[in-house]
CSV table of C-alpha atoms in Angstrom, one decimal:
chain,number,residue,atom,x,y,z
A,1,UNK,CA,0.2,0.0,-0.2
A,2,UNK,CA,1.1,3.5,-0.6
A,3,UNK,CA,0.6,6.0,2.2
A,4,UNK,CA,1.3,8.6,0.2
A,5,UNK,CA,-1.6,8.0,-2.6
A,6,UNK,CA,-4.3,10.5,-2.8
A,7,UNK,CA,-7.6,10.1,-3.3
A,8,UNK,CA,-9.1,12.1,-5.4
A,9,UNK,CA,-12.9,12.8,-6.2
A,10,UNK,CA,-13.7,12.3,-9.7
A,11,UNK,CA,-16.6,13.2,-12.7
A,12,UNK,CA,-19.6,11.1,-13.9
A,13,UNK,CA,-19.8,10.9,-17.6
A,14,UNK,CA,-22.3,12.9,-18.3
A,15,UNK,CA,-25.2,10.3,-18.3
A,16,UNK,CA,-24.4,9.4,-15.1
A,17,UNK,CA,-24.9,12.4,-13.7
A,18,UNK,CA,-28.6,12.4,-16.2
A,19,UNK,CA,-29.7,8.7,-14.4
A,20,UNK,CA,-28.7,10.3,-11.2
A,21,UNK,CA,-30.4,12.9,-10.9
A,22,UNK,CA,-33.7,11.7,-12.5
A,23,UNK,CA,-33.5,7.8,-10.7
A,24,UNK,CA,-35.7,9.4,-7.3
A,25,UNK,CA,-38.8,10.0,-9.6
A,26,UNK,CA,-38.9,6.2,-10.0
A,27,UNK,CA,-39.0,5.6,-5.8
A,28,UNK,CA,-41.9,5.0,-4.2
A,29,UNK,CA,-42.5,3.6,-0.9
A,30,UNK,CA,-43.0,-0.2,-2.6
A,31,UNK,CA,-40.2,-0.5,-4.8
A,32,UNK,CA,-36.5,-1.4,-4.2
A,33,UNK,CA,-35.0,0.3,-7.0
A,34,UNK,CA,-30.9,0.6,-6.6
A,35,UNK,CA,-28.3,1.6,-9.2
A,36,UNK,CA,-24.5,0.5,-9.6
A,37,UNK,CA,-21.7,2.3,-11.7
A,38,UNK,CA,-18.9,3.7,-12.3
A,39,UNK,CA,-15.2,3.7,-13.8
A,40,UNK,CA,-12.3,2.2,-13.3
A,41,UNK,CA,-9.0,3.7,-14.6
A,42,UNK,CA,-6.5,1.1,-16.1
A,43,UNK,CA,-8.7,-2.0,-16.3
A,44,UNK,CA,-7.3,-5.9,-15.9
A,45,UNK,CA,-10.1,-6.7,-17.2
A,46,UNK,CA,-13.3,-5.4,-19.0
A,47,UNK,CA,-15.8,-7.2,-16.6
A,48,UNK,CA,-16.9,-6.2,-13.1
A,49,UNK,CA,-18.4,-9.0,-10.7
A,50,UNK,CA,-21.5,-8.3,-8.5
A,51,UNK,CA,-21.3,-10.7,-5.7
A,52,UNK,CA,-23.3,-11.7,-2.4
A,53,UNK,CA,-22.0,-13.3,0.2
A,54,UNK,CA,-19.0,-15.3,-1.7
A,55,UNK,CA,-22.2,-15.8,-5.2
A,56,UNK,CA,-21.8,-13.6,-8.2
A,57,UNK,CA,-25.2,-11.8,-8.6
A,58,UNK,CA,-24.4,-10.1,-11.4
A,59,UNK,CA,-21.4,-9.9,-13.9
A,60,UNK,CA,-21.2,-6.1,-15.4
A,61,UNK,CA,-19.3,-5.2,-18.7
A,62,UNK,CA,-17.3,-2.1,-19.1
A,63,UNK,CA,-18.2,0.2,-21.8
A,64,UNK,CA,-15.5,1.3,-24.3
A,65,UNK,CA,-14.4,4.6,-22.1
A,66,UNK,CA,-13.8,2.4,-18.7
A,67,UNK,CA,-17.3,3.2,-17.0
A,68,UNK,CA,-20.5,0.2,-15.9
A,69,UNK,CA,-23.4,1.3,-15.2
A,70,UNK,CA,-26.6,-1.3,-13.8
A,71,UNK,CA,-30.1,-0.6,-12.7
A,72,UNK,CA,-31.5,-3.4,-10.0
A,73,UNK,CA,-35.1,-3.7,-10.1
A,74,UNK,CA,-35.0,-5.0,-7.0
A,75,UNK,CA,-31.9,-4.8,-4.7
A,76,UNK,CA,-32.2,-6.4,-0.8
A,77,UNK,CA,-30.6,-3.9,1.0
A,78,UNK,CA,-27.2,-4.5,2.5
A,79,UNK,CA,-24.0,-5.3,2.3
A,80,UNK,CA,-22.9,-6.7,-0.9
A,81,UNK,CA,-18.9,-6.3,-2.8
A,82,UNK,CA,-17.6,-5.7,-6.1
A,83,UNK,CA,-14.8,-7.3,-7.6
A,84,UNK,CA,-12.2,-6.4,-10.5
A,85,UNK,CA,-9.5,-9.4,-10.4
A,86,UNK,CA,-7.6,-9.4,-8.3
A,87,UNK,CA,-9.4,-7.5,-6.1
A,88,UNK,CA,-12.6,-7.2,-4.2
A,89,UNK,CA,-13.8,-4.4,-1.9
A,90,UNK,CA,-17.1,-3.9,-0.3
A,91,UNK,CA,-20.4,-1.5,-0.9
A,92,UNK,CA,-23.3,-0.9,0.9
A,93,UNK,CA,-27.1,-0.6,-0.4
A,94,UNK,CA,-30.0,1.3,1.8
A,95,UNK,CA,-33.3,0.6,-0.3
A,96,UNK,CA,-32.8,2.9,-3.4
A,97,UNK,CA,-29.4,4.0,-2.7
A,98,UNK,CA,-27.2,5.0,-6.4
A,99,UNK,CA,-23.6,4.5,-5.7
A,100,UNK,CA,-21.1,5.0,-7.7
A,101,UNK,CA,-17.7,3.9,-7.8
A,102,UNK,CA,-14.1,5.4,-9.2
A,103,UNK,CA,-11.2,3.3,-8.3
A,104,UNK,CA,-7.7,3.2,-10.2
A,105,UNK,CA,-7.1,-1.2,-10.8
A,106,UNK,CA,-3.0,-0.1,-10.1
A,107,UNK,CA,-4.0,1.5,-6.6
A,108,UNK,CA,-7.1,-0.5,-5.9
A,109,UNK,CA,-8.5,0.0,-2.6
A,110,UNK,CA,-6.0,3.3,-2.1
A,111,UNK,CA,-7.6,5.3,-4.7
A,112,UNK,CA,-11.0,4.0,-4.4
A,113,UNK,CA,-14.0,6.9,-3.4
A,114,UNK,CA,-17.9,6.7,-3.8
A,115,UNK,CA,-20.3,9.3,-4.4
A,116,UNK,CA,-24.3,9.6,-5.5
A,117,UNK,CA,-26.8,8.3,-2.9
A,118,UNK,CA,-25.2,6.0,0.0
A,119,UNK,CA,-22.0,7.0,-0.8
A,120,UNK,CA,-20.8,8.7,2.9
A,121,UNK,CA,-21.3,5.7,4.7
A,122,UNK,CA,-19.5,3.4,1.6
A,123,UNK,CA,-16.7,5.7,1.9
A,124,UNK,CA,-16.5,5.6,5.7
A,125,UNK,CA,-16.3,1.9,5.4
A,126,UNK,CA,-13.2,2.2,3.1
A,127,UNK,CA,-11.6,5.1,5.2
A,128,UNK,CA,-12.3,2.2,8.2
A,129,UNK,CA,-10.1,-0.4,6.2
A,130,UNK,CA,-7.6,1.8,4.6
A,131,UNK,CA,-6.9,3.1,8.3
A,132,UNK,CA,-6.8,-0.7,9.6
A,133,UNK,CA,-4.8,-1.6,7.2
A,134,UNK,CA,-2.3,1.0,7.7
A,135,UNK,CA,-2.2,0.2,11.0
A,136,UNK,CA,-1.7,-3.8,10.4
A,137,UNK,CA,1.8,-2.2,8.6
A,138,UNK,CA,2.9,-0.1,11.6
A,139,UNK,CA,2.0,-1.8,15.0
A,140,UNK,CA,3.9,-5.3,14.7
A,141,UNK,CA,6.1,-4.2,17.0
A,142,UNK,CA,3.9,-3.5,19.2
A,143,UNK,CA,3.6,-6.6,19.6
A,144,UNK,CA,6.9,-7.1,21.7
A,145,UNK,CA,6.2,-5.2,24.2
A,146,UNK,CA,4.8,-6.2,27.6
A,147,UNK,CA,1.6,-6.6,28.2
A,148,UNK,CA,1.2,-2.8,29.7
A,149,UNK,CA,2.7,-1.3,26.9
A,150,UNK,CA,1.2,-3.2,24.3
A,151,UNK,CA,-2.7,-2.6,25.7
A,152,UNK,CA,-1.3,1.1,26.4
A,153,UNK,CA,-0.9,1.5,22.8
A,154,UNK,CA,-3.6,-0.9,20.9
A,155,UNK,CA,-6.6,0.7,23.2
A,156,UNK,CA,-5.4,4.4,22.1
A,157,UNK,CA,-5.8,3.5,18.4
A,158,UNK,CA,-9.5,1.8,19.6
A,159,UNK,CA,-10.2,4.8,21.2
A,160,UNK,CA,-9.3,7.4,18.1
A,161,UNK,CA,-11.2,4.7,16.2
A,162,UNK,CA,-14.3,4.6,18.0
A,163,UNK,CA,-14.4,8.7,18.1
A,164,UNK,CA,-14.1,8.3,14.3
A,165,UNK,CA,-17.0,6.2,14.4
A,166,UNK,CA,-19.5,8.1,16.7
A,167,UNK,CA,-18.4,11.3,14.8
A,168,UNK,CA,-19.1,9.5,11.2
A,169,UNK,CA,-22.7,7.9,12.9
A,170,UNK,CA,-24.1,11.5,14.3
A,171,UNK,CA,-23.7,13.1,11.3
A,172,UNK,CA,-24.2,10.6,8.7
A,173,UNK,CA,-27.1,9.5,10.3
A,174,UNK,CA,-26.9,5.8,9.1
A,175,UNK,CA,-29.4,3.3,9.4
A,176,UNK,CA,-29.0,0.6,12.5
A,177,UNK,CA,-29.0,-2.4,9.5
A,178,UNK,CA,-25.5,-0.6,8.1
A,179,UNK,CA,-24.7,0.5,11.7
A,180,UNK,CA,-24.1,-3.4,12.2
A,181,UNK,CA,-20.9,-3.4,10.4
A,182,UNK,CA,-20.1,0.1,10.9
A,183,UNK,CA,-19.7,-1.2,14.7
A,184,UNK,CA,-17.6,-3.7,13.0
A,185,UNK,CA,-15.3,-2.4,11.2
A,186,UNK,CA,-13.3,-0.4,13.8
A,187,UNK,CA,-14.4,-3.5,16.9
A,188,UNK,CA,-13.3,-6.3,15.3
A,189,UNK,CA,-9.5,-5.8,13.7
A,190,UNK,CA,-9.1,-4.5,18.0
A,191,UNK,CA,-10.4,-7.5,19.2
A,192,UNK,CA,-8.3,-9.5,16.8
A,193,UNK,CA,-4.9,-7.9,18.1
A,194,UNK,CA,-5.5,-9.0,21.7
A,195,UNK,CA,-6.1,-12.2,20.0
A,196,UNK,CA,-3.1,-12.9,18.4
A,197,UNK,CA,-0.7,-10.9,21.1
A,198,UNK,CA,-0.2,-13.8,23.2
A,199,UNK,CA,0.5,-15.7,20.5
A,200,UNK,CA,2.3,-12.9,18.3
A,201,UNK,CA,4.4,-12.3,21.7
A,202,UNK,CA,6.1,-15.5,22.5
A,203,UNK,CA,6.8,-16.5,19.0
A,204,UNK,CA,8.8,-13.0,18.7
A,205,UNK,CA,10.3,-12.9,21.9
A,206,UNK,CA,9.6,-16.2,23.0
A,207,UNK,CA,8.2,-15.3,26.6
A,208,UNK,CA,5.0,-16.7,27.1
A,209,UNK,CA,2.4,-13.8,28.6
A,210,UNK,CA,-0.7,-16.4,29.0
A,211,UNK,CA,-0.5,-16.1,32.4
A,212,UNK,CA,0.1,-12.5,33.2
A,213,UNK,CA,-2.5,-11.7,31.3
A,214,UNK,CA,-5.4,-10.0,33.6
A,215,UNK,CA,-9.1,-12.5,33.9
A,216,UNK,CA,-10.9,-10.2,32.2
A,217,UNK,CA,-8.6,-10.3,29.4
A,218,UNK,CA,-11.5,-11.7,26.9
A,219,UNK,CA,-14.0,-10.4,28.6
A,220,UNK,CA,-15.4,-9.3,25.7
A,221,UNK,CA,-16.0,-12.7,24.0
A,222,UNK,CA,-19.4,-13.0,26.1
A,223,UNK,CA,-20.3,-9.8,24.1
A,224,UNK,CA,-19.8,-11.1,20.5
A,225,UNK,CA,-22.6,-13.1,18.6
A,226,UNK,CA,-20.9,-15.5,17.0
A,227,UNK,CA,-23.9,-16.8,14.7
A,228,UNK,CA,-25.0,-13.5,13.6
A,229,UNK,CA,-25.2,-14.5,9.6
A,230,UNK,CA,-25.0,-11.2,8.4
A,231,UNK,CA,-21.6,-10.4,9.1
A,232,UNK,CA,-20.8,-14.3,7.9
A,233,UNK,CA,-19.6,-12.2,4.9
A,234,UNK,CA,-17.6,-9.5,6.4
A,235,UNK,CA,-14.0,-10.3,6.5
A,236,UNK,CA,-13.4,-8.5,9.9
A,237,UNK,CA,-15.8,-10.6,12.2
A,238,UNK,CA,-14.6,-13.6,10.1
A,239,UNK,CA,-11.0,-13.2,10.5
A,240,UNK,CA,-11.5,-12.1,13.8
A,241,UNK,CA,-13.3,-16.0,14.3
A,242,UNK,CA,-10.4,-17.5,12.6
A,243,UNK,CA,-7.6,-16.0,14.7
A,244,UNK,CA,-9.8,-16.7,18.2
A,245,UNK,CA,-10.1,-19.9,17.4
A,246,UNK,CA,-6.8,-20.5,16.6
A,247,UNK,CA,-6.0,-18.9,20.4
A,248,UNK,CA,-8.6,-21.3,22.4
A,249,UNK,CA,-7.5,-24.2,20.4
A,250,UNK,CA,-3.6,-24.0,21.0
A,251,UNK,CA,-2.4,-27.4,22.3
A,252,UNK,CA,0.1,-26.3,25.2
A,253,UNK,CA,1.5,-29.6,25.8
A,254,UNK,CA,2.9,-29.9,22.2
A,255,UNK,CA,6.2,-31.1,22.8
A,256,UNK,CA,4.3,-34.4,22.9
A,257,UNK,CA,3.7,-34.7,19.3
A,258,UNK,CA,5.6,-34.4,16.0
A,259,UNK,CA,4.8,-30.9,14.5
A,260,UNK,CA,2.4,-32.9,11.9
A,261,UNK,CA,0.7,-34.0,14.4
A,262,UNK,CA,0.4,-30.8,16.6
A,263,UNK,CA,-1.1,-29.2,13.3
A,264,UNK,CA,-3.7,-32.3,12.7
A,265,UNK,CA,-4.6,-32.7,16.7
A,266,UNK,CA,-4.4,-28.2,16.7
A,267,UNK,CA,-7.2,-27.9,13.5
A,268,UNK,CA,-9.5,-30.4,15.2
A,269,UNK,CA,-9.5,-29.1,17.9
A,270,UNK,CA,-10.6,-26.1,16.4
A,271,UNK,CA,-13.4,-27.7,14.1
A,272,UNK,CA,-14.3,-29.6,18.1
A,273,UNK,CA,-14.8,-25.7,19.5
A,274,UNK,CA,-16.6,-23.9,16.2
A,275,UNK,CA,-18.9,-27.0,16.2
A,276,UNK,CA,-19.7,-26.1,19.8
A,277,UNK,CA,-19.5,-22.5,19.6
A,278,UNK,CA,-22.0,-21.8,16.7
A,279,UNK,CA,-25.2,-22.9,15.8
A,280,UNK,CA,-25.9,-20.9,12.9
A,281,UNK,CA,-25.6,-23.5,10.1
A,282,UNK,CA,-24.0,-20.8,7.1
A,283,UNK,CA,-21.8,-19.3,10.0
A,284,UNK,CA,-20.7,-22.6,11.1
A,285,UNK,CA,-20.7,-23.7,7.6
A,286,UNK,CA,-18.5,-20.9,6.5
A,287,UNK,CA,-15.6,-20.5,9.4
A,288,UNK,CA,-15.5,-24.5,9.0
A,289,UNK,CA,-14.6,-24.0,5.5
A,290,UNK,CA,-12.4,-21.8,6.6
A,291,UNK,CA,-10.9,-24.0,8.5
A,292,UNK,CA,-10.7,-26.6,6.6
A,293,UNK,CA,-8.7,-24.2,4.1
A,294,UNK,CA,-6.0,-23.0,6.2
A,295,UNK,CA,-5.3,-26.2,7.2
A,296,UNK,CA,-4.8,-28.1,3.7
A,297,UNK,CA,-3.5,-24.6,2.1
A,298,UNK,CA,-0.6,-25.7,5.2
A,299,UNK,CA,0.0,-29.6,5.5
A,300,UNK,CA,0.0,-32.0,3.2
A,301,UNK,CA,0.4,-35.2,5.1
A,302,UNK,CA,-1.4,-37.2,3.2
A,303,UNK,CA,-3.0,-39.5,6.3
A,304,UNK,CA,-3.6,-36.5,8.2
A,305,UNK,CA,-5.5,-34.9,5.7
A,306,UNK,CA,-7.7,-37.6,5.8
A,307,UNK,CA,-8.5,-37.9,9.1
A,308,UNK,CA,-9.2,-33.9,8.7
A,309,UNK,CA,-11.5,-34.5,6.7
A,310,UNK,CA,-13.0,-37.0,7.9
A,311,UNK,CA,-13.7,-34.9,11.1
A,312,UNK,CA,-14.7,-31.8,8.6
A,313,UNK,CA,-17.5,-33.7,7.2
A,314,UNK,CA,-19.0,-34.7,10.0
A,315,UNK,CA,-19.6,-31.2,11.6
A,316,UNK,CA,-20.3,-29.4,7.5
A,317,UNK,CA,-23.5,-29.3,6.1
A,318,UNK,CA,-22.5,-27.6,3.3
A,319,UNK,CA,-23.1,-30.9,0.8
A,320,UNK,CA,-22.9,-28.3,-2.6
A,321,UNK,CA,-20.3,-28.9,-5.4
A,322,UNK,CA,-19.4,-25.9,-5.3
A,323,UNK,CA,-18.0,-26.9,-1.7
A,324,UNK,CA,-14.2,-25.3,-2.1
A,325,UNK,CA,-13.5,-28.3,0.6
A,326,UNK,CA,-14.7,-31.2,-0.9
A,327,UNK,CA,-13.0,-30.3,-4.6
A,328,UNK,CA,-9.7,-30.2,-2.6
A,329,UNK,CA,-10.4,-33.4,-0.8
A,330,UNK,CA,-11.7,-34.7,-4.3
A,331,UNK,CA,-8.4,-33.9,-5.7
A,332,UNK,CA,-6.3,-34.6,-3.3
A,333,UNK,CA,-7.4,-38.3,-3.6
A,334,UNK,CA,-6.4,-38.3,-7.4
A,335,UNK,CA,-2.9,-36.7,-6.3
A,336,UNK,CA,-1.7,-40.1,-4.0
A,337,UNK,CA,1.8,-41.3,-5.1
A,338,UNK,CA,2.0,-43.6,-8.7
A,339,UNK,CA,-1.2,-42.4,-9.6
A,340,UNK,CA,-1.3,-40.5,-13.0
A,341,UNK,CA,-0.8,-36.7,-12.9
A,342,UNK,CA,-4.8,-35.5,-14.0
A,343,UNK,CA,-4.0,-33.9,-17.2
A,344,UNK,CA,-5.0,-29.8,-17.3
A,345,UNK,CA,-4.7,-27.1,-19.7
A,346,UNK,CA,-1.5,-24.8,-20.1
A,347,UNK,CA,-1.1,-22.0,-22.2
A,348,UNK,CA,2.5,-21.5,-23.8
A,349,UNK,CA,4.7,-18.1,-24.8
A,350,UNK,CA,3.5,-17.9,-27.8
A,351,UNK,CA,-0.2,-18.3,-26.7
A,352,UNK,CA,-0.8,-22.2,-27.7
A,353,UNK,CA,-2.8,-24.1,-25.6
A,354,UNK,CA,-1.2,-28.0,-24.5
A,355,UNK,CA,-1.9,-31.0,-22.5
A,356,UNK,CA,-0.2,-30.7,-19.1
A,357,UNK,CA,0.2,-34.9,-20.1
A,358,UNK,CA,2.2,-34.1,-23.9
A,359,UNK,CA,4.9,-32.7,-22.0
A,360,UNK,CA,5.9,-35.2,-19.6
A,361,UNK,CA,8.3,-37.1,-21.7
A,362,UNK,CA,11.4,-37.4,-18.9
A,363,UNK,CA,10.9,-36.6,-14.7
A,364,UNK,CA,9.7,-32.8,-14.7
A,365,UNK,CA,8.8,-31.0,-11.8
A,366,UNK,CA,6.1,-28.1,-12.0
A,367,UNK,CA,6.2,-25.6,-9.8
A,368,UNK,CA,4.3,-21.9,-9.8
A,369,UNK,CA,3.9,-18.3,-9.5
A,370,UNK,CA,1.9,-15.0,-9.9
A,371,UNK,CA,3.3,-12.0,-10.2
A,372,UNK,CA,1.6,-11.1,-6.7
A,373,UNK,CA,4.7,-12.6,-5.0
A,374,UNK,CA,7.2,-11.9,-7.3
A,375,UNK,CA,10.2,-12.6,-4.8
A,376,UNK,CA,8.8,-16.1,-5.3
A,377,UNK,CA,8.7,-15.6,-8.5
A,378,UNK,CA,12.6,-15.2,-8.5
A,379,UNK,CA,13.5,-17.2,-6.0
A,380,UNK,CA,11.4,-20.1,-6.9
A,381,UNK,CA,13.1,-20.1,-10.6
A,382,UNK,CA,17.0,-19.2,-9.4
A,383,UNK,CA,16.5,-22.0,-7.3
A,384,UNK,CA,15.1,-24.1,-9.9
A,385,UNK,CA,18.0,-23.0,-12.5
A,386,UNK,CA,20.3,-24.6,-9.0
A,387,UNK,CA,18.4,-27.7,-9.3
A,388,UNK,CA,18.4,-28.0,-13.8
A,389,UNK,CA,22.4,-27.7,-13.2
A,390,UNK,CA,22.5,-30.6,-11.3
A,391,UNK,CA,19.8,-33.0,-12.5
A,392,UNK,CA,20.5,-32.5,-16.4
A,393,UNK,CA,18.2,-34.6,-17.2
A,394,UNK,CA,14.8,-33.6,-15.6
A,395,UNK,CA,12.6,-31.1,-17.2
A,396,UNK,CA,11.4,-28.1,-15.0
A,397,UNK,CA,7.9,-26.6,-15.7
A,398,UNK,CA,7.0,-23.1,-14.8
A,399,UNK,CA,3.2,-22.3,-14.6
A,400,UNK,CA,1.8,-18.9,-13.7
A,401,UNK,CA,-1.3,-19.4,-11.5
A,402,UNK,CA,-2.3,-15.7,-13.2
A,403,UNK,CA,-5.9,-14.7,-15.2
A,404,UNK,CA,-4.3,-12.4,-17.9
A,405,UNK,CA,-1.5,-11.9,-20.1
A,406,UNK,CA,0.6,-9.9,-17.7
A,407,UNK,CA,2.4,-12.8,-16.9
A,408,UNK,CA,4.9,-12.7,-20.2
A,409,UNK,CA,5.4,-9.0,-19.1
A,410,UNK,CA,6.9,-9.9,-16.1
A,411,UNK,CA,8.6,-12.8,-17.6
A,412,UNK,CA,10.6,-10.7,-19.8
A,413,UNK,CA,12.1,-8.5,-17.1
A,414,UNK,CA,13.9,-11.4,-16.8
A,415,UNK,CA,16.7,-14.1,-17.9
A,416,UNK,CA,15.4,-17.3,-17.1
A,417,UNK,CA,17.3,-20.1,-17.8
A,418,UNK,CA,16.5,-23.9,-19.2
A,419,UNK,CA,13.1,-23.1,-17.5
A,420,UNK,CA,9.7,-23.8,-19.8
A,421,UNK,CA,7.3,-21.3,-19.5
A,422,UNK,CA,3.6,-21.9,-19.4
A,423,UNK,CA,0.1,-20.3,-17.4
A,424,UNK,CA,-2.8,-21.9,-17.2
A,425,UNK,CA,-5.6,-21.5,-19.2
A,426,UNK,CA,-8.2,-22.7,-16.6
A,427,UNK,CA,-7.5,-21.3,-12.8
A,428,UNK,CA,-10.0,-23.4,-11.7
A,429,UNK,CA,-9.3,-26.4,-13.7
A,430,UNK,CA,-6.3,-26.4,-12.2
A,431,UNK,CA,-6.7,-26.4,-8.3
A,432,UNK,CA,-9.8,-28.8,-8.9
A,433,UNK,CA,-7.5,-30.9,-10.2
A,434,UNK,CA,-4.2,-30.5,-9.1
A,435,UNK,CA,-5.4,-28.7,-5.5
A,436,UNK,CA,-3.5,-25.8,-5.6
A,437,UNK,CA,-4.0,-23.5,-3.0
A,438,UNK,CA,-0.7,-22.3,-2.3
A,439,UNK,CA,2.4,-21.0,-4.7
A,440,UNK,CA,4.2,-22.9,-2.8
A,441,UNK,CA,3.3,-26.1,-3.9
A,442,UNK,CA,5.3,-28.5,-6.2
A,443,UNK,CA,4.6,-31.4,-7.9
A,444,UNK,CA,7.3,-34.4,-9.0
A,445,UNK,CA,6.2,-36.2,-11.4
A,446,UNK,CA,8.0,-39.8,-13.0
A,447,UNK,CA,8.6,-40.4,-16.6
A,448,UNK,CA,5.5,-42.7,-17.3
A,449,UNK,CA,3.2,-39.9,-16.0
A,450,UNK,CA,2.8,-41.2,-12.3
A,451,UNK,CA,3.3,-38.7,-9.5
A,452,UNK,CA,6.3,-39.1,-6.9
A,453,UNK,CA,5.4,-36.6,-4.8
A,454,UNK,CA,2.4,-33.9,-5.6
A,455,UNK,CA,3.1,-32.5,-2.1
A,456,UNK,CA,6.5,-31.1,-2.0
A,457,UNK,CA,8.3,-28.0,-2.3
A,458,UNK,CA,11.0,-27.0,-3.6
A,459,UNK,CA,12.3,-25.3,-0.9
A,460,UNK,CA,12.1,-27.7,1.7
A,461,UNK,CA,15.5,-29.2,2.6
A,462,UNK,CA,14.7,-32.8,1.5
A,463,UNK,CA,13.4,-31.8,-1.8
A,464,UNK,CA,16.3,-33.4,-3.7
A,465,UNK,CA,15.1,-36.7,-2.6
A,466,UNK,CA,12.2,-36.3,-5.1
A,467,UNK,CA,15.1,-35.6,-7.6
A,468,UNK,CA,17.4,-39.0,-7.0
C-alpha cells in the first residue's frame, strides 16, 4: 500500500449524472430500485462482478470509456461486494441507493472513492479499511511489548477509531442495519489484536504471557454474537473468529507431538470448538470451511489430510458441489503417489494451448508462481536453475497462475534459462485437479506420468530426494 497516494474525487460521465438526478422519480415506498456504477482506470479486465455472500449475482461489462452502470429493479438492502480481478471491495446498499465508485486498478483500495446516494457510509467503510490496513503495517513491533505497554498502545488506537465512528454516525445518521457493519469495521480489528498478542509475543520474544494476562482480558468474548449470519460474509468478523479459534484451540503441551501431528490435533480441536460455539448453519459452515482451507493450504500429509477431512465432513452441512473443501478433498484423492497426474490445459509463451500430460516426456517438476508474489517468483526460478545444473535429465516447468496476459511481461524482465514457461488456461480447473491452494506447491512426476510427490516444496531441505 502506498501511503502517499491521494484519493481524488472524480467526474461522472454526463449520462450517469443524468440517471442519478432522475432516478429519485422512480422511487416509491414499495420498490427497491437501486443503481450501481462507476469508472475503472487502468482496468485489468472488461468486467466487474457484483456479488453477495461470495456468489456472483451479476457480471457488468465495462464500456469503451471504462465506465459501467447497472440498474437493479429490486435490490435487497445489505452488504455486497464487487470484484475486478484480482481485487475486491465491499459496497453497502440501503433501499434505493445509487452508488457510484471510481477506482484505479493500479492502486485499488487507496484510490477508491464513492459518490451518489449512499456514498457517505461506503466512504466511511473504505476509510476504516485503509486505517486498519495502515495500522497492520505500523503495529507489528508493538506485539514485542510487555502487556501494559501493548495494551496502552492498542487502546489508544481503538479510542481514536471509536471517536471517528461516533462522529460519522452522528453526521451521516445511517440506518441501524448499516450500523452493524460500521461497528464491526473498528471493533473486530481491535479484538483480533487482543487475540493474536499472546501468540505473536511468544513467537517473537520467546516469552509466554498467557499466565500474566488479567482475568478480564478476554471479557469482550461474552459480548459477541458468534451466530450473526449477516456478518458471516464480512472479513473483519470472519478474520476475528479465525484468530480467536486459533487462540483457544492451542495445545499447550505440544512437546509430546511431532509438528505434523500437532498441526492435525490443533486443527481438529478448532473444528470441535467451532461446532460447539456456533449454532447457525451458515456461519458454522463458513468458519469450518475457513479452518479446513487454511489447514489444507499448509499441511500436505496425506494420511492426516484424510483424518482431518473425516472430522470436517462430520460437522459441515455444506454438501454443495461448489464447496471448495469438497473439491480439494476430491483432488487430494487423485494425487496419491503412483497415480497418473490428471491432465490440465496450459498456454505456452506464444499463446498456444497444450495438455500438461503431453509435456511429461521425462522426470518432470511443476512449480508455480504469480506476479503478485514477485520475490517468490524470482527465488523459485533461481532455485530451479540451480537444480537444473545438478539434475540435467530432469525437466522443470514453471506454471503461472495469473488470469491475464501480464505474466509474459513479468517474465521479460528476467533471463530464466532452461525453464519451460507456461500459464494455466483455467485456474479453477487446475485448482480442482491439482489441489493448487498455494504457490509454494511443487509437483514431481515420473517419466511414465505417474506421481512421485504431488505435495512438496522446492525450498524444503529434503526436496532433492524427489529428484534422485
